[in-house]
mmCIF file of N, CA, C and O in Angstrom:
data_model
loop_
_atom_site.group_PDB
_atom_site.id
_atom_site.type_symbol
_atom_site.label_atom_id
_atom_site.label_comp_id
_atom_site.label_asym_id
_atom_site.label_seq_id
_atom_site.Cartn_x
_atom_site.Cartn_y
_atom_site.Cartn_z
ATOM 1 N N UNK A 1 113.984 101.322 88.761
ATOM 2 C CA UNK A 1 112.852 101.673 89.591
ATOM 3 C C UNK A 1 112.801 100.792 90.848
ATOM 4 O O UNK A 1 112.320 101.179 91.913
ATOM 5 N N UNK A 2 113.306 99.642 90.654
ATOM 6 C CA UNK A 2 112.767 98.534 91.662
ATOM 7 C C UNK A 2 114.052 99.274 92.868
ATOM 8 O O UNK A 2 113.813 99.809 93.950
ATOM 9 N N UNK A 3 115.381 99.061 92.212
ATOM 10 C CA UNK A 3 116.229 99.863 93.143
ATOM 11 C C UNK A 3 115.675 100.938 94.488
ATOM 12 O O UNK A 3 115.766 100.910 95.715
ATOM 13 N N UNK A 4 115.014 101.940 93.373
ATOM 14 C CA UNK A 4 114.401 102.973 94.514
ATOM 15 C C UNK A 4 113.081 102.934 95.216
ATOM 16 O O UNK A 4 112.934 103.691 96.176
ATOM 17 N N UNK A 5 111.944 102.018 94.798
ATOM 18 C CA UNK A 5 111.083 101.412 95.136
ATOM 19 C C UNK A 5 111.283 100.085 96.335
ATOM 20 O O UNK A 5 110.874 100.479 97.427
ATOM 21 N N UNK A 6 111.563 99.305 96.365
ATOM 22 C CA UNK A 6 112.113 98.118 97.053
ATOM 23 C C UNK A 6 112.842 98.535 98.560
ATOM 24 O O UNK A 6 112.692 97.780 99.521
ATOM 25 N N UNK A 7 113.262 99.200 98.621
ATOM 26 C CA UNK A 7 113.834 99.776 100.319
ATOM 27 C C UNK A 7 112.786 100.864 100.840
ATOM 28 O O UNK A 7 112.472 100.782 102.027
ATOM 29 N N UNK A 8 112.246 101.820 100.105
ATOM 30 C CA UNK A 8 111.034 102.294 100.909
ATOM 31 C C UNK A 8 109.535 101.352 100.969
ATOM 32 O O UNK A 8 108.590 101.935 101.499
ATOM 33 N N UNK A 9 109.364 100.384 100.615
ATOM 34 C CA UNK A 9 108.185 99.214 100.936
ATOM 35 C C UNK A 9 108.888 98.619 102.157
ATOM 36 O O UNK A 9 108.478 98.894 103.284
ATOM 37 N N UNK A 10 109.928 97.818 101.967
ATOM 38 C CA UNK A 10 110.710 97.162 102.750
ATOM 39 C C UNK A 10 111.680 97.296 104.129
ATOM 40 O O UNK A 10 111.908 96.490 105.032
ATOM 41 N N UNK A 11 112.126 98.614 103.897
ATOM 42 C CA UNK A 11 113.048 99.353 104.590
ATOM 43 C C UNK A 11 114.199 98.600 105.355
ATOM 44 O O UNK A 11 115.125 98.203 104.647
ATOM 45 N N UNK A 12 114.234 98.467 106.080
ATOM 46 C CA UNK A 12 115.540 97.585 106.888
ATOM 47 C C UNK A 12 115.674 95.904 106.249
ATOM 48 O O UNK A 12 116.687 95.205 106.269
ATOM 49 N N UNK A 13 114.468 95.586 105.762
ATOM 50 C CA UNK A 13 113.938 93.754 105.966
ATOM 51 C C UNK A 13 114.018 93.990 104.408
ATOM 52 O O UNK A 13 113.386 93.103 103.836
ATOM 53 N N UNK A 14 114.595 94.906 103.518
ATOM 54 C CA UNK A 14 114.763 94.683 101.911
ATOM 55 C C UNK A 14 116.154 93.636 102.234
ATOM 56 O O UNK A 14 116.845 93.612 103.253
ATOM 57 N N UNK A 15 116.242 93.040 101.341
ATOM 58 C CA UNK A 15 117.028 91.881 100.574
ATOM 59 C C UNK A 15 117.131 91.627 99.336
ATOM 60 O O UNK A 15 116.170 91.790 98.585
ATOM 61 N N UNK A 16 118.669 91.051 98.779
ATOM 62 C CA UNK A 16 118.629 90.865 97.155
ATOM 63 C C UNK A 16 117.095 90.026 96.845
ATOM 64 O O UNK A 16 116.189 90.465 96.137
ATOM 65 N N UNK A 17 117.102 88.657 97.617
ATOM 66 C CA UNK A 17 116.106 87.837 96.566
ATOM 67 C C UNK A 17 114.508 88.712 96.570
ATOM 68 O O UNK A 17 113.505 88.599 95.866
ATOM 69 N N UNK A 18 114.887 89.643 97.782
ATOM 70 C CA UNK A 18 113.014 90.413 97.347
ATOM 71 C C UNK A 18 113.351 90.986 96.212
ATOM 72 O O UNK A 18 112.714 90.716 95.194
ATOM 73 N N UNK A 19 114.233 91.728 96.191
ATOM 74 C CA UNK A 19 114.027 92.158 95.170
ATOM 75 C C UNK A 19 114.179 92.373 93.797
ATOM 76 O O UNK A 19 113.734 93.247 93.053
ATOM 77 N N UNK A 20 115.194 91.003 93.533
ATOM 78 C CA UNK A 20 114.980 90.023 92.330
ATOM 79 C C UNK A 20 113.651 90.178 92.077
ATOM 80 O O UNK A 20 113.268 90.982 91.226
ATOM 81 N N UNK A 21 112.696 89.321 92.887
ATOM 82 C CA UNK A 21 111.202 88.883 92.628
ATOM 83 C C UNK A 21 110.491 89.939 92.636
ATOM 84 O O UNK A 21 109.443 89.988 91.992
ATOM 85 N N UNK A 22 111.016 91.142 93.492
ATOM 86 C CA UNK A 22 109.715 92.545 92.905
ATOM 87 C C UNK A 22 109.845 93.029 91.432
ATOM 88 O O UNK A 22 109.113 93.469 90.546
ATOM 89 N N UNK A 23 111.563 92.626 91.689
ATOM 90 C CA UNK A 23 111.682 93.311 89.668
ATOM 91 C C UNK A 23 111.229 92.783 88.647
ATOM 92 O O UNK A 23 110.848 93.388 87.645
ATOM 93 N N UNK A 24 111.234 91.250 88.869
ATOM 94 C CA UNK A 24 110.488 90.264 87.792
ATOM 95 C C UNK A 24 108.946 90.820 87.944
ATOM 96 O O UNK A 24 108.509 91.255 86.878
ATOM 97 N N UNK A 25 108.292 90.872 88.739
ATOM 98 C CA UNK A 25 106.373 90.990 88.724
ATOM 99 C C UNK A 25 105.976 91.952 88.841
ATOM 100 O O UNK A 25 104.838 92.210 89.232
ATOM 101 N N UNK A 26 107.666 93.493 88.219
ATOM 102 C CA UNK A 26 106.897 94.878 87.878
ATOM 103 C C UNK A 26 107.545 94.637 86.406
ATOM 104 O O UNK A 26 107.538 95.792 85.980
ATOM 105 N N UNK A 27 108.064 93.888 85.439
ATOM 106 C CA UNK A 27 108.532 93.261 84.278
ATOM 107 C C UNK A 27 107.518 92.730 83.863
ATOM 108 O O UNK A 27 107.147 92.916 82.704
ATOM 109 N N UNK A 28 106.928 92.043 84.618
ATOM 110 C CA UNK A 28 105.802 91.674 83.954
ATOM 111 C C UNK A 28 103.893 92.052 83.901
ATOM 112 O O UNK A 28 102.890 91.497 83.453
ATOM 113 N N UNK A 29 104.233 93.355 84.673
ATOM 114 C CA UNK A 29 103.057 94.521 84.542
ATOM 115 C C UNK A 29 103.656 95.371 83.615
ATOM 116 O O UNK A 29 104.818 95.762 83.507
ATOM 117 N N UNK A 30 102.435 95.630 82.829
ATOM 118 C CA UNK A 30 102.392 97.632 82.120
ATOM 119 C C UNK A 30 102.174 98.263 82.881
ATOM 120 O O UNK A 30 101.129 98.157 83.523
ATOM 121 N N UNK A 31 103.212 99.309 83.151
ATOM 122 C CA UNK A 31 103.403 100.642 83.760
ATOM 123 C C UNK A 31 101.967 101.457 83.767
ATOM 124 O O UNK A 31 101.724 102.195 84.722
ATOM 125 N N UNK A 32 101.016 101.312 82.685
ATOM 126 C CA UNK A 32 100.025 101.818 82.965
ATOM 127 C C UNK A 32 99.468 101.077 84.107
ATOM 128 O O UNK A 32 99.410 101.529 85.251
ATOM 129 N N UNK A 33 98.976 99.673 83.662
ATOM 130 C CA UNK A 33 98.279 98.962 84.841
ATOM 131 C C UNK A 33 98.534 99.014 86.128
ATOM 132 O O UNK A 33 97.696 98.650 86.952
ATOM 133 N N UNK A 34 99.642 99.440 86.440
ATOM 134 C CA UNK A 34 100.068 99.607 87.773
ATOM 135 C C UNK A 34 99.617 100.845 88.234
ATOM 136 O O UNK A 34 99.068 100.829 89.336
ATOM 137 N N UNK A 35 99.736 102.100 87.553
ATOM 138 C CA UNK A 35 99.575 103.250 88.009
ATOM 139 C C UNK A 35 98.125 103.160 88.012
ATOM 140 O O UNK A 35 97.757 103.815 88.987
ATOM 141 N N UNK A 36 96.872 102.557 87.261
ATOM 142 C CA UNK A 36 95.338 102.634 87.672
ATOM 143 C C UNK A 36 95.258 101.812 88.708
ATOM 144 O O UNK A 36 94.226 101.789 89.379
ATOM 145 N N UNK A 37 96.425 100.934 89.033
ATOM 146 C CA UNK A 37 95.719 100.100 90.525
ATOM 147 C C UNK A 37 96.328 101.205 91.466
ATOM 148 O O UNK A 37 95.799 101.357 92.567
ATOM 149 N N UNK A 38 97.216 101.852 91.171
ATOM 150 C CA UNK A 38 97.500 102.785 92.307
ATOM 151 C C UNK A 38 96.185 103.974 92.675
ATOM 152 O O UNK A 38 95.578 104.211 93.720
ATOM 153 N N UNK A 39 96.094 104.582 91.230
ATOM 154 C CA UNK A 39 95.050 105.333 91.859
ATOM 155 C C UNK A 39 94.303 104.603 91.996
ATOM 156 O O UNK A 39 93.966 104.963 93.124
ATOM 157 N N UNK A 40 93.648 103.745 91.778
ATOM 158 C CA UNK A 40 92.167 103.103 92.544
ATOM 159 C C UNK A 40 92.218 102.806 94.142
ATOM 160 O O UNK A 40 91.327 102.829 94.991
ATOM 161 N N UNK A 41 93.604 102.520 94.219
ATOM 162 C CA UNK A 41 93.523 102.280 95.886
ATOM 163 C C UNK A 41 93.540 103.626 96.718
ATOM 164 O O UNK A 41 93.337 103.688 97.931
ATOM 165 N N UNK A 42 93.795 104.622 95.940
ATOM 166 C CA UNK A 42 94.299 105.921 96.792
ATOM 167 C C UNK A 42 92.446 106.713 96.916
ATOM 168 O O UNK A 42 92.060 107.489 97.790
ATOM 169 N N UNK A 43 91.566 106.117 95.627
ATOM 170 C CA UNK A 43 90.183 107.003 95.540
ATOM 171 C C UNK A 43 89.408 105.769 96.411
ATOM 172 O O UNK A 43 88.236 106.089 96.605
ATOM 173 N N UNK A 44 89.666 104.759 96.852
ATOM 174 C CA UNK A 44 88.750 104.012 97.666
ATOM 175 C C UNK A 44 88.362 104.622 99.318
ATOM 176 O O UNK A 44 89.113 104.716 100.288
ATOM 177 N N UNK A 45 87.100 104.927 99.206
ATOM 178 C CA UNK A 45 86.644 105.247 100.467
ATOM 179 C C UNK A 45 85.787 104.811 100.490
ATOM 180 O O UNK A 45 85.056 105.038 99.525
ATOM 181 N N UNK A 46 85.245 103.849 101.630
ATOM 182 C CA UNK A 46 84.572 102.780 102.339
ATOM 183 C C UNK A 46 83.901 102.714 103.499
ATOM 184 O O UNK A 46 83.193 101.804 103.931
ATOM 185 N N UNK A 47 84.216 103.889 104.029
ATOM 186 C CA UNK A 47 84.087 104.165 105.546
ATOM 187 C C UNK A 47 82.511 104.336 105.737
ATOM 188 O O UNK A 47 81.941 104.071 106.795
ATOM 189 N N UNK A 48 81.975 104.737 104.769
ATOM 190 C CA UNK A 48 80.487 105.066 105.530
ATOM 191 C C UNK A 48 79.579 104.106 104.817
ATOM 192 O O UNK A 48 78.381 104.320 105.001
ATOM 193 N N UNK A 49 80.002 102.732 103.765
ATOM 194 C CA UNK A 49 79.729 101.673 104.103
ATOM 195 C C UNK A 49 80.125 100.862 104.995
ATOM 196 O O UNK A 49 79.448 99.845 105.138
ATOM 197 N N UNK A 50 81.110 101.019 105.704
ATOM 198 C CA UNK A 50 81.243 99.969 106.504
ATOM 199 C C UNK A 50 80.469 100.273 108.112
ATOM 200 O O UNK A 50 80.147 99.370 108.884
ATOM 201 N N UNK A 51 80.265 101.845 108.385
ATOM 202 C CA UNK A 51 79.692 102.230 109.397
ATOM 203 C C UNK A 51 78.316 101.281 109.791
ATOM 204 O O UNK A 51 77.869 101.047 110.913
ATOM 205 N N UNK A 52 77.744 100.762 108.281
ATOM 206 C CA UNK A 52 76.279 100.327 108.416
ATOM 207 C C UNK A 52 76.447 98.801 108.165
ATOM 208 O O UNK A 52 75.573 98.253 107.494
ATOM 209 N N UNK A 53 77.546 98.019 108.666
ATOM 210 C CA UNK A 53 77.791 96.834 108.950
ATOM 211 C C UNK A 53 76.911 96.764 110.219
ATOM 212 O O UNK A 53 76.692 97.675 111.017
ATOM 213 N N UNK A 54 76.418 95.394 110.238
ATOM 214 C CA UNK A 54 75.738 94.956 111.357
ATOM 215 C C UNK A 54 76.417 93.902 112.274
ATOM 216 O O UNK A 54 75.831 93.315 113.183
ATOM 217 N N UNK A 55 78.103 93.677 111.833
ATOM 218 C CA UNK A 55 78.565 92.807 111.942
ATOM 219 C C UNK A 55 80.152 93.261 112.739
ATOM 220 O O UNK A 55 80.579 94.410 112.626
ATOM 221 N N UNK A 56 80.879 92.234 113.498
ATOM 222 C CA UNK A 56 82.127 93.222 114.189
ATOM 223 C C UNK A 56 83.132 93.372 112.952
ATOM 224 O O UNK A 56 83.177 92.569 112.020
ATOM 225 N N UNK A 57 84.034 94.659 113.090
ATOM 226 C CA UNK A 57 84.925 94.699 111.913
ATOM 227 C C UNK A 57 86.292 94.307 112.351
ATOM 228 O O UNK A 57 86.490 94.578 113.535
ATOM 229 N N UNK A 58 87.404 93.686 111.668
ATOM 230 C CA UNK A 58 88.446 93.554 111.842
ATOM 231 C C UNK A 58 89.423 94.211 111.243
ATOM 232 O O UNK A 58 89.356 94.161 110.015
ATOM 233 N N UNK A 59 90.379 94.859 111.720
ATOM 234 C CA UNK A 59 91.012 95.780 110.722
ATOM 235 C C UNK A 59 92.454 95.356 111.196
ATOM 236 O O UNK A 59 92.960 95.435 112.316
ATOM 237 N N UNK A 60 93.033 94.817 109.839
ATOM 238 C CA UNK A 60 94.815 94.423 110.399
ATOM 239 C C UNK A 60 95.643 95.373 109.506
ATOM 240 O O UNK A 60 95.540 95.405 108.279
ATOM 241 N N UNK A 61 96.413 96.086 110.185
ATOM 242 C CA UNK A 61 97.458 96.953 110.083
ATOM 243 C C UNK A 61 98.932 96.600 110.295
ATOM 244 O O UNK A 61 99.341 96.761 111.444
ATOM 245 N N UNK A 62 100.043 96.018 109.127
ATOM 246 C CA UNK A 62 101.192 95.666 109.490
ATOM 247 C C UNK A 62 101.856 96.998 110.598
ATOM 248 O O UNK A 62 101.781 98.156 110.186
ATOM 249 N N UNK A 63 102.525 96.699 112.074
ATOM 250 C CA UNK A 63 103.302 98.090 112.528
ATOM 251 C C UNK A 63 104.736 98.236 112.010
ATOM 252 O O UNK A 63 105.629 98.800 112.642
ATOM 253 N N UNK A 64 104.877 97.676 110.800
ATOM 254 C CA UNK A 64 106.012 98.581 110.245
ATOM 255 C C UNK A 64 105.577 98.772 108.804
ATOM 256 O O UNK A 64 106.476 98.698 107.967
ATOM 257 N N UNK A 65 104.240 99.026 108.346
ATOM 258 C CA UNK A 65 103.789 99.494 107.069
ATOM 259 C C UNK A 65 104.351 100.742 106.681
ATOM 260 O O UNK A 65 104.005 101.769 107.264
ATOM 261 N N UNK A 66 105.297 100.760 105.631
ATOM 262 C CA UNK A 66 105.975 101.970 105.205
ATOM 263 C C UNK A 66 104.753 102.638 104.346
ATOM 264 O O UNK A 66 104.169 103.582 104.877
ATOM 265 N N UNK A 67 104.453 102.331 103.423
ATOM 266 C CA UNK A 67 103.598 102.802 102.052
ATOM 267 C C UNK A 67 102.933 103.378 103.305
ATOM 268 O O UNK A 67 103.361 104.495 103.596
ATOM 269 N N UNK A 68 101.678 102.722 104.386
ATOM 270 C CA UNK A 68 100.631 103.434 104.606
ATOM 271 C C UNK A 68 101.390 104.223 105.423
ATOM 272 O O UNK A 68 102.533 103.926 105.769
ATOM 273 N N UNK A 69 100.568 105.625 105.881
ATOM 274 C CA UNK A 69 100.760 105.675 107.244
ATOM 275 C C UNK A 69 100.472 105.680 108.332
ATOM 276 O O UNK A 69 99.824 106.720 108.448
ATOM 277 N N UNK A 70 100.518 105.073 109.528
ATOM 278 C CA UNK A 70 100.137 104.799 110.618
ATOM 279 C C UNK A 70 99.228 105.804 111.130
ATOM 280 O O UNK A 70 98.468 105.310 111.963
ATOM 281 N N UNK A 71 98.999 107.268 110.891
ATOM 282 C CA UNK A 71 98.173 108.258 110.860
ATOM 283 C C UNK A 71 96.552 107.197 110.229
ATOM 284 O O UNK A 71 95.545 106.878 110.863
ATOM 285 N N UNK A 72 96.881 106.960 108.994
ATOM 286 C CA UNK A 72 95.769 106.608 108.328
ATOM 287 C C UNK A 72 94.829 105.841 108.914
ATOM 288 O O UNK A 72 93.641 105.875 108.594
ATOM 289 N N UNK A 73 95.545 104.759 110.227
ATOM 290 C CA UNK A 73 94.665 103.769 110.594
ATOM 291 C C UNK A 73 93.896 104.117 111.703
ATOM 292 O O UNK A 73 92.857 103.542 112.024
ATOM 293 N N UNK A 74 94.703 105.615 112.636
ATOM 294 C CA UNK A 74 93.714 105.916 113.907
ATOM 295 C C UNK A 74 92.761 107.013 112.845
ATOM 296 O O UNK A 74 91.732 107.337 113.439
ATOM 297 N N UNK A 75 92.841 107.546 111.671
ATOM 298 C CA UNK A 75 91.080 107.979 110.972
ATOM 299 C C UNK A 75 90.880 107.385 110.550
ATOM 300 O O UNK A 75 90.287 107.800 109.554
ATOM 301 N N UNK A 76 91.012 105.549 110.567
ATOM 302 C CA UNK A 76 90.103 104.659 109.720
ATOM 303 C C UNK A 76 89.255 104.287 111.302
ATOM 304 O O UNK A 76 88.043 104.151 111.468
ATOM 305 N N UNK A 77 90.100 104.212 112.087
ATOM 306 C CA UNK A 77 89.217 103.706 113.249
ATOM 307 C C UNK A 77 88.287 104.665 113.877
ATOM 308 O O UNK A 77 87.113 104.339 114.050
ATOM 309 N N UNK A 78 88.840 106.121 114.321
ATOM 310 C CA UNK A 78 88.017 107.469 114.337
ATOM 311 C C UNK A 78 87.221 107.041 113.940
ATOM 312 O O UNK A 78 86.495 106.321 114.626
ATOM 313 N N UNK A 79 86.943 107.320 112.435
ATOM 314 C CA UNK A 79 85.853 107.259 111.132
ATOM 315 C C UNK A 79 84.665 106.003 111.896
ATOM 316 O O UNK A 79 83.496 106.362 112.040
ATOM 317 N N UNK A 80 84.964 104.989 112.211
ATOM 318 C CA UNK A 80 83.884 103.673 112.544
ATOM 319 C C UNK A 80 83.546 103.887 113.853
ATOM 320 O O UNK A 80 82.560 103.344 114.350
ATOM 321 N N UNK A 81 84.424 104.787 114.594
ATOM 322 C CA UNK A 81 83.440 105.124 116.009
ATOM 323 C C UNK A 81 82.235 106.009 115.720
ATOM 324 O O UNK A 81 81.217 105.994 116.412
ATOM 325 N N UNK A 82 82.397 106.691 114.775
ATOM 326 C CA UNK A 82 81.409 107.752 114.861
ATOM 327 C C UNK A 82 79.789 106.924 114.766
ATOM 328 O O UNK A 82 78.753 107.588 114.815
#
């Protein structure tokens, strides 16, 4: 898994020792536990609490984030102009 996992997170900047160390600390998760943190991050929507911040927001976006996609961050920002 780590094989086919590890170059699409990473893409050009994958390397053996990453991914030595990704394979050890998915060895040492249950396959379940991983897949409920996945969906939990995929059902998190936040946006119309954060609209009613009274406070400035900071939002950091790596620009070579494979997982997200770069789509996602101009409707996270959309979303807080409104």
């Amino acid at each position: 898994m780590t094989n086919l996992a590890q170059p699409f997170l990473m893409g050009k900047w994958a390397n053996p020792a990453f991914t030595n160390q990704f394979r050890q600390a998915l060895q040492n998760l249950p396959p379940a536990t991983l897949a409920k943190r996945l969906i939990s991050v995929l059902q998190v929507d936040v946006v119309d609490a954060l609209k009613n911040l009274d406070v400035p927001v900071l939002y950091l976006r790596a620009t070579k984030d494979r997982p997200i996609p770069e789509q996602m961050s101009w409707d996270f920002a959309t979303e807080l102009e409104q």
